[in-house]
């Protein structure tokens, strides 16, 4: 090329000269590079874990599969953590990594909501097939259910259509499968085209609230309620999760004749189910309740609930772990608004652990975004979501120093439209600096998920990046026991039981042919 | 409610008791809270800036508008930074905040690519209307252009269709507007349904490469080339941007008779245009070139280019600022691969500033993700994008300490599918900790944007959060001068000139009626 400042002969001479001094240059570059890379490596979540020989073997197997699946994804342009869960779910279920995660003993699920635990398929195929089940449709098109004998009096006009006996309706329906699918559609958020169907955060929150309204009459029927909790425990147990902490509002529960039961009854019902489940499921470690109230309520009501939580914790110390506020943060009151109510325990010298949702928002610099600081000032035990934490350097450092973990629920955050590509989830940055965290699934049933495995998969394959290995999985699981509300002796016991399970899992994984 | 652990009278008594001790409780809570909030406030990007009286007035006006527009967005569920730019653009153009940003003197645009500077409308309405312009269509459906006299020989079969004289084709076309729109469609990525049209990062990159292929024959025609650069400067000048740094590959440029000009000619053409533009545009501060090479090339070619950059910088010290590698990081070689080539300057004791693209990826833990460490080890002056920086705590701290700014290009990152809701852009977290940064627009023309204002709007309204005020705008602008490649005396001069402009802008803004 004319005017080329260097011709090729000159170039070659220069490259040669460079090659001669290359050794010293590279030592310099490589040294600085290695130092920076090493410092990051040692900081990363899980890096402190030293793997035993068998774990190293198992890890090689796991990482080979992970690598293969990522390569495959690069070819097909279908990488599940980058896709919406509704579209990625079937891909995950084909993944060998996912099946290993399913089998992995996962410790505890610490962020769950009561009525999103058990799969909606079970609700449709089991509960709606029970006798004495009626339904009506509100003017907004929301299904409502009620179990009753005799038939319930019809709702007042404008509230709901007349009650229809479900059994009869199904008998007369031309296509039962189609009818059951329409129920399932009403009970979950799953859709083929989530971007279209849910154009805004309002739309997803509206739908999730409608689901709760719909299933409320089903799950709050006394016999169903106990079966529902049992079914939830069963699904988590099948997913190798043996301890659960559940946010519950302790809604009143009703009988066929319309009689309702209060919150004490509900807590006792939990106790019964736990006992029954423990009897039939070896290795089950229990369940604890985080009594929760709606963050749209008045200060007086929250004050009342805080005191109720104090009382319940006194009455059921083994069962009631503490208190939280639930509902959409962006449209509710912030924690500071309730400070009189939330400082009642400390004012009375009573211990009431808090497990506050905070920072489940994309809005930066709003009063809601302040929930993170308020949660910490109010000495929260853990932070529900903490999605906004990376925007707050001081709170990030503070929570790390005080060892306050965040409860990361990737699929929930994605479905609720906080983030689309999960490789961008802020937990990636927090993992980079070894921030304390656990993984949970929030309300898996309404997202069409089950147990914890789908969320663990997202973290392992997407959020943790290409290098995340067995150590991050192990730390996440150990964290779920460490940061649970169990007393120390129970934690120690569970950790011991879990370690046996873990070793068996590792042995099997290490033994699998390549 | 039966079984309620506390009745209302007890509750009231407790609330009263709480209210009495409320003062002391609140002092405690509020104190800790205020401390944490203050510490974050002082850390935030722009917080060190002390506003003068007039600036405070202007800021009140600006923030009132910002608040109003956010409230409006909450009502309509249409918040531009949360939406795809293609869908949000018309909303921005209706925004009063946007129009203030347009008028604001914005300093410098430091991250731009040569052939994405000037609007494609101009290319269609001006360049394709010039005589002797031919086009053909490749088997993949990509338009190619060539200016020639006499008519160019037809391409070999399988490469492109026969050349068609554009002038004639347009004359015979039934609907010229439609034809021109089809050209515009081929020259930009804009579409009504970006999610559908671009399902993957591959798809967006493919399209952006096709655009470059299409316009190449237009913009590399010698007379067009000079006009194109002039038009680019004009559009930035209209957007109140007075200094530019442009990544350029210095492609050869051709004449009507097929003769081609080499890189020296191209650099000289830039010089001419700058002179001409300065003569006609008061206050224009200039343009500098960052010579760039494709990161898919061989080590030998990169070595050659590095030396070319050294030579060009020697020949045109006022014009050539340094060197970079361009193209998609995820599919190109990483910087480390080229270390022999990139250490040639330091080996020869020659100063060649680097302006490396690094971390323009969602993939965490890959060899490409290492570009960030390599850029720093190779002593890059700035980091292009640095999108992945928040996943690297050590590199984040290192670049902050060494005062290496990132060049944030929000719209580019969104269109190229790194992030969808810009409130989640990692720069939000970096702003939270006062990380050095500038805002730029990458290739605004292919995104259907212009100048810097659209990107500034995204940062001000979305990334910076609700509280981001005039101070972050001022710091971003001052940073663009501070972190430019200008020598210190030129920086001082430009800063002085800019301050006069800024004061006038502030005065006007402060004076506007509420």
XYZ file of C-alpha atoms in Angstrom, chain A residues 24-510:
487
model
C 11.378 -9.571 29.707
C 8.264 -7.763 28.446
C 6.095 -10.764 29.020
C 7.416 -11.459 32.445
C 6.470 -7.932 33.387
C 3.011 -8.081 31.843
C 2.275 -11.595 33.022
C 3.343 -10.861 36.543
C 1.037 -7.864 36.954
C -1.722 -9.763 35.212
C -1.375 -12.861 37.358
C -1.435 -10.782 40.508
C -4.670 -9.040 39.596
C -6.285 -12.274 38.463
C -5.198 -14.101 41.604
C -6.483 -11.382 43.889
C -9.874 -11.604 42.222
C -9.825 -15.379 42.346
C -9.243 -15.414 46.095
C -12.047 -12.955 46.635
C -14.665 -14.847 44.687
C -17.612 -16.550 46.344
C -16.652 -20.133 47.218
C -12.927 -19.639 46.712
C -12.155 -20.417 50.369
C -13.535 -23.905 50.003
C -10.848 -26.546 49.731
C -12.090 -29.530 47.778
C -11.299 -33.058 48.883
C -9.988 -35.596 46.384
C -13.445 -36.977 45.613
C -14.870 -33.483 45.279
C -12.156 -32.600 42.814
C -13.091 -35.624 40.731
C -16.771 -34.770 40.922
C -15.974 -31.187 40.032
C -14.049 -32.204 36.927
C -17.056 -34.213 35.793
C -19.437 -31.355 36.541
C -17.282 -28.718 34.868
C -16.802 -30.858 31.763
C -20.569 -31.038 31.402
C -20.928 -27.317 32.090
C -18.326 -26.475 29.486
C -20.003 -28.737 26.967
C -23.398 -27.199 27.590
C -22.049 -23.659 27.266
C -20.324 -24.560 23.984
C -23.549 -26.079 22.758
C -25.440 -22.921 23.779
C -22.978 -20.756 21.881
C -23.754 -22.814 18.807
C -27.520 -22.869 19.167
C -27.761 -19.318 20.541
C -29.981 -20.712 23.273
C -28.375 -20.167 26.649
C -31.033 -20.744 29.324
C -29.872 -18.044 31.820
C -30.038 -15.453 29.036
C -33.562 -16.488 28.099
C -36.848 -15.958 29.878
C -37.446 -18.851 32.250
C -40.728 -19.731 30.562
C -38.827 -20.289 27.339
C -35.742 -21.789 28.938
C -37.376 -24.303 31.278
C -37.543 -27.199 28.831
C -33.903 -26.599 27.859
C -32.862 -26.779 31.510
C -34.741 -30.022 31.909
C -32.655 -31.480 29.092
C -29.456 -30.359 30.784
C -27.239 -32.903 32.530
C -25.952 -30.170 34.823
C -29.538 -29.530 35.889
C -30.060 -33.185 36.738
C -26.923 -33.209 38.857
C -28.193 -30.115 40.667
C -31.552 -31.829 41.209
C -29.765 -34.701 42.946
C -27.499 -32.449 44.996
C -28.557 -32.165 48.668
C -29.409 -28.482 48.834
C -29.836 -27.726 52.525
C -32.538 -25.150 53.072
C -34.909 -22.923 51.130
C -34.965 -19.700 53.102
C -37.071 -17.425 50.911
C -40.455 -18.909 50.119
C -43.996 -17.628 50.248
C -46.655 -19.916 51.631
C -48.972 -20.085 48.646
C -46.338 -20.420 45.953
C -44.658 -23.549 47.320
C -46.611 -26.461 45.866
C -47.067 -26.917 42.151
C -50.238 -25.668 40.553
C -50.595 -28.930 38.582
C -51.265 -30.597 41.914
C -53.814 -27.921 42.779
C -55.644 -28.517 39.505
C -55.370 -32.306 39.359
C -55.976 -32.957 43.026
C -57.697 -30.095 44.814
C -60.123 -28.960 42.123
C -61.241 -32.596 41.739
C -62.459 -32.734 45.342
C -66.198 -32.652 46.061
C -68.112 -29.540 47.159
C -65.897 -27.185 45.199
C -67.658 -24.170 43.672
C -66.336 -21.430 41.454
C -67.451 -18.053 40.177
C -65.908 -15.418 37.898
C -65.493 -11.784 38.919
C -66.351 -8.965 36.493
C -62.566 -8.631 35.912
C -62.472 -12.280 34.847
C -60.741 -13.634 37.941
C -61.731 -17.121 39.064
C -62.823 -17.509 42.689
C -63.303 -20.813 44.512
C -65.147 -21.986 47.598
C -65.630 -25.358 49.225
C -69.055 -25.495 50.891
C -71.841 -27.807 52.000
C -74.624 -26.874 51.585
C -74.020 -24.809 48.431
C -72.871 -21.260 49.289
C -75.298 -18.347 48.885
C -74.627 -16.517 45.640
C -72.285 -13.501 45.781
C -73.894 -10.089 45.614
C -74.269 -8.697 42.105
C -71.150 -7.032 40.665
C -68.865 -9.062 42.932
C -68.839 -12.398 41.213
C -71.026 -14.577 38.993
C -73.240 -17.164 40.659
C -71.422 -20.124 42.196
C -71.082 -23.127 39.882
C -70.350 -26.607 41.181
C -66.986 -27.442 39.622
C -67.630 -31.190 39.531
C -70.756 -30.681 37.462
C -69.193 -28.081 35.215
C -66.305 -30.385 34.452
C -68.694 -33.296 33.775
C -70.568 -31.156 31.237
C -67.486 -29.664 29.704
C -66.682 -30.974 26.210
C -62.965 -31.041 26.745
C -61.827 -31.697 30.317
C -58.133 -31.381 29.452
C -58.749 -27.980 27.969
C -60.747 -26.909 31.006
C -58.026 -28.112 33.379
C -55.428 -26.292 31.308
C -57.444 -23.110 31.564
C -57.350 -23.497 35.358
C -53.614 -24.055 35.258
C -53.257 -20.954 33.129
C -55.164 -18.962 35.734
C -52.937 -20.331 38.529
C -49.493 -19.598 37.030
C -47.812 -16.772 35.173
C -46.504 -19.108 32.489
C -47.092 -17.993 28.911
C -45.349 -18.500 25.599
C -44.804 -14.807 25.017
C -44.048 -13.165 28.376
C -42.722 -9.941 26.793
C -46.047 -9.330 25.082
C -48.337 -10.553 27.835
C -46.515 -8.658 30.591
C -45.390 -5.341 29.119
C -44.684 -3.754 32.515
C -43.877 -4.500 36.140
C -47.467 -3.494 36.907
C -48.723 -6.216 34.600
C -46.660 -8.965 36.255
C -47.576 -7.852 39.762
C -51.233 -7.638 38.812
C -51.180 -11.162 37.441
C -49.370 -12.543 40.496
C -51.932 -10.903 42.760
C -54.762 -12.327 40.663
C -53.277 -15.788 41.029
C -53.287 -15.421 44.806
C -56.888 -14.223 44.704
C -57.855 -17.218 42.577
C -56.188 -19.958 44.570
C -57.050 -18.415 47.923
C -60.423 -20.167 48.191
C -58.806 -23.483 47.337
C -55.749 -23.439 49.574
C -57.461 -21.857 52.569
C -59.970 -24.665 52.897
C -58.880 -26.450 56.098
C -58.293 -29.984 54.728
C -56.719 -28.639 51.552
C -54.492 -26.314 53.564
C -52.805 -29.155 55.416
C -52.472 -31.202 52.231
C -51.090 -28.176 50.425
C -48.311 -27.641 52.953
C -47.621 -31.364 52.904
C -47.424 -31.334 49.114
C -45.061 -28.340 49.229
C -42.752 -30.139 51.637
C -42.901 -33.207 49.434
C -41.878 -31.334 46.303
C -38.952 -29.681 48.055
C -37.980 -33.020 49.595
C -37.976 -34.599 46.126
C -35.698 -31.754 45.090
C -33.367 -32.647 47.991
C -34.253 -29.657 50.134
C -34.862 -30.700 53.728
C -35.521 -27.502 55.622
C -37.757 -24.565 54.723
C -38.476 -21.086 56.029
C -41.784 -19.747 54.869
C -43.157 -16.234 54.821
C -46.777 -16.569 55.837
C -49.546 -14.117 56.567
C -51.379 -16.822 58.514
C -54.634 -16.203 56.688
C -57.710 -17.609 58.384
C -58.674 -21.052 57.111
C -62.279 -22.222 56.625
C -64.313 -25.396 56.931
C -67.072 -26.738 54.635
C -69.751 -25.236 56.893
C -68.182 -21.782 56.691
C -66.594 -21.843 60.139
C -63.196 -20.114 60.121
C -60.040 -20.852 62.081
C -57.712 -18.214 63.473
C -53.969 -17.825 63.265
C -53.251 -20.028 66.268
C -55.122 -22.829 64.539
C -53.064 -22.269 61.394
C -49.760 -22.406 63.271
C -50.907 -25.601 64.961
C -51.902 -27.006 61.578
C -48.335 -26.363 60.409
C -47.103 -28.244 63.486
C -49.289 -31.229 62.685
C -48.191 -31.326 59.055
C -44.545 -31.103 60.036
C -44.970 -34.004 62.449
C -46.785 -36.092 59.874
C -44.240 -35.273 57.185
C -41.282 -36.049 59.458
C -42.826 -39.424 60.263
C -43.031 -40.377 56.605
C -39.937 -38.629 55.183
C -36.577 -39.661 56.450
C -34.094 -36.869 56.838
C -36.615 -34.039 56.842
C -35.237 -31.295 59.074
C -38.326 -29.158 59.512
C -39.927 -25.901 58.601
C -40.098 -22.520 60.286
C -42.470 -19.628 59.777
C -41.703 -15.977 59.206
C -44.922 -14.209 60.097
C -45.509 -11.518 57.509
C -47.779 -8.601 57.007
C -48.742 -6.599 53.907
C -46.654 -3.457 53.394
C -49.747 -1.502 52.396
C -51.338 -1.708 55.822
C -51.576 1.133 58.357
C -48.937 1.673 61.031
C -51.441 0.531 63.678
C -52.030 -2.763 61.907
C -48.320 -3.360 61.461
C -47.801 -2.567 65.148
C -50.473 -5.099 65.930
C -48.832 -7.702 63.710
C -45.403 -7.110 65.200
C -46.842 -7.821 68.592
C -48.660 -10.836 67.278
C -45.338 -12.085 65.932
C -43.734 -11.524 69.354
C -46.507 -13.503 71.000
C -46.437 -16.309 68.442
C -42.698 -16.607 68.771
C -43.135 -16.919 72.526
C -45.806 -19.595 72.113
C -44.065 -21.511 69.299
C -40.344 -20.793 69.654
C -39.386 -23.848 67.595
C -41.734 -22.861 64.775
C -41.980 -19.075 64.489
C -38.704 -17.509 63.385
C -39.555 -13.845 63.079
C -41.264 -11.128 61.101
C -41.286 -9.586 57.628
C -43.316 -7.224 55.459
C -44.443 -8.552 52.088
C -45.996 -7.268 48.879
C -44.548 -5.118 46.115
C -42.013 -2.679 47.536
C -42.379 -0.073 44.781
C -46.039 0.568 45.556
C -46.042 -0.141 49.302
C -44.839 1.858 52.279
C -41.155 1.815 53.028
C -39.814 0.316 56.245
C -39.057 3.739 57.683
C -42.751 4.588 57.506
C -43.363 1.792 60.010
C -40.506 2.619 62.349
C -42.737 3.047 65.411
C -44.191 -0.382 64.800
C -40.917 -2.054 63.908
C -39.099 -0.746 67.004
C -41.699 -2.150 69.412
C -39.691 -5.324 70.099
C -36.451 -3.495 70.875
C -38.398 -0.991 72.998
C -39.703 -3.908 75.039
C -36.445 -5.751 75.152
C -38.012 -8.618 73.237
C -36.072 -10.403 70.554
C -37.980 -10.580 67.284
C -35.714 -11.446 64.361
C -36.524 -9.580 61.158
C -36.195 -11.061 57.679
C -36.987 -8.002 55.624
C -37.598 -7.899 51.917
C -35.532 -4.932 50.751
C -34.235 -3.596 47.468
C -36.554 -5.654 45.239
C -36.626 -2.707 42.854
C -35.012 -1.227 39.766
C -35.755 2.308 40.979
C -32.591 3.918 42.285
C -32.702 6.822 44.693
C -36.359 6.493 45.685
C -37.738 6.213 49.199
C -38.345 2.528 48.480
C -34.728 2.079 47.527
C -34.046 3.174 51.129
C -35.564 -0.059 52.413
C -32.073 -1.491 52.231
C -30.670 0.987 54.725
C -33.723 0.659 56.952
C -33.532 -3.123 56.932
C -29.931 -2.912 58.106
C -30.556 -0.247 60.716
C -33.422 -2.371 62.024
C -30.907 -5.228 62.279
C -32.467 -7.565 59.797
C -31.199 -11.149 59.988
C -31.227 -11.595 56.221
C -32.268 -9.439 53.260
C -35.021 -10.711 50.980
C -33.759 -10.199 47.396
C -31.472 -7.198 47.976
C -31.579 -6.750 44.211
C -30.610 -3.062 44.510
C -27.697 -3.667 46.874
C -24.946 -3.186 44.271
C -26.094 0.408 43.772
C -25.284 1.105 47.439
C -21.570 0.745 48.140
C -21.781 1.588 51.841
C -24.702 -0.757 52.487
C -22.950 -3.421 50.476
C -19.837 -3.109 52.625
C -21.908 -2.847 55.802
C -23.921 -5.994 55.111
C -20.779 -7.892 54.190
C -19.048 -6.812 57.364
C -22.088 -7.658 59.503
C -22.493 -10.944 57.612
C -26.091 -10.237 56.604
C -26.804 -12.475 53.612
C -29.071 -11.673 50.713
C -31.660 -14.195 49.579
C -31.194 -14.336 45.810
C -34.229 -15.523 43.822
C -33.120 -15.277 40.182
C -36.180 -16.669 38.417
C -38.507 -14.534 40.502
C -36.481 -11.406 39.688
C -36.583 -12.272 36.015
C -40.293 -13.099 35.824
C -41.129 -10.009 37.889
C -39.200 -7.994 35.283
C -36.317 -6.667 37.383
C -33.758 -8.177 35.009
C -33.997 -10.072 31.731
C -30.642 -11.719 31.014
C -29.658 -13.430 34.268
C -25.947 -13.069 33.478
C -26.623 -9.440 34.403
C -28.180 -10.228 37.770
C -26.466 -8.064 40.406
C -25.625 -11.222 42.353
C -22.889 -11.801 39.747
C -21.086 -8.740 41.047
C -21.750 -9.767 44.654
C -20.359 -13.237 43.991
C -17.289 -11.583 42.546
C -16.551 -10.042 45.920
C -17.642 -13.038 47.999
C -20.763 -11.436 49.425
C -22.819 -13.600 51.812
C -25.821 -15.055 50.028
C -28.243 -17.921 49.713
C -30.360 -18.991 46.745
C -34.080 -19.435 46.955
C -37.116 -19.682 44.703
C -39.652 -17.228 46.197
C -42.922 -18.557 44.740
C -41.746 -21.296 42.387
C -45.240 -22.659 41.731
C -46.561 -19.469 40.179
C -43.490 -19.289 37.901
C -44.014 -22.894 36.780
C -40.874 -23.962 38.663
C -40.472 -26.449 41.505
C -38.133 -26.714 44.492
C -34.789 -24.920 44.268
C -33.035 -26.622 41.361
C -34.092 -24.248 38.609
C -32.785 -21.280 40.567
C -29.575 -23.075 41.473
C -29.078 -23.836 37.796
C -29.445 -20.147 36.896
C -26.874 -19.207 39.515
C -24.439 -21.949 38.598
C -24.615 -21.533 34.828
C -25.476 -17.864 34.439
C -24.884 -15.607 37.410
C -21.708 -17.317 38.621
C -20.139 -17.177 35.180
C -18.174 -19.756 33.265
C -15.726 -20.505 36.074
C -18.245 -21.055 38.879
C -17.702 -24.632 40.011
C -18.703 -27.147 42.659
C -17.343 -24.822 45.353
C -19.992 -22.183 44.768
C -22.699 -24.819 44.905
C -21.278 -26.187 48.159
C -20.990 -22.766 49.737
C -24.517 -21.803 48.699
C -25.833 -24.963 50.314
C -23.768 -24.573 53.484
C -24.849 -20.944 53.662
C -28.487 -22.009 53.573
C -27.924 -23.905 56.811
C -25.591 -21.331 58.345
C -27.945 -18.407 57.708
C -31.131 -20.273 58.622
C -33.021 -19.285 61.744
C -32.196 -22.584 63.447
C -30.437 -22.446 66.817
C -26.754 -23.288 66.671
C -27.093 -26.850 67.944
C -29.721 -27.597 65.319
C -27.532 -26.023 62.657
C -24.605 -28.189 63.755
C -26.779 -31.259 63.666
C -28.203 -30.453 60.243
C -24.764 -29.644 58.890
C -23.573 -33.062 60.018
C -26.550 -34.846 58.441
C -26.141 -32.814 55.286
C -22.423 -33.613 55.053
C -23.172 -37.326 54.961
C -25.641 -36.751 52.175
C -23.197 -34.489 50.366
C -20.426 -37.070 50.517
C -22.716 -39.707 49.047
C -23.720 -37.308 46.293
C -20.076 -36.497 45.576
C -19.074 -40.132 45.546
C -21.714 -40.929 42.963
C -20.882 -37.934 40.839
C -17.166 -38.687 40.953
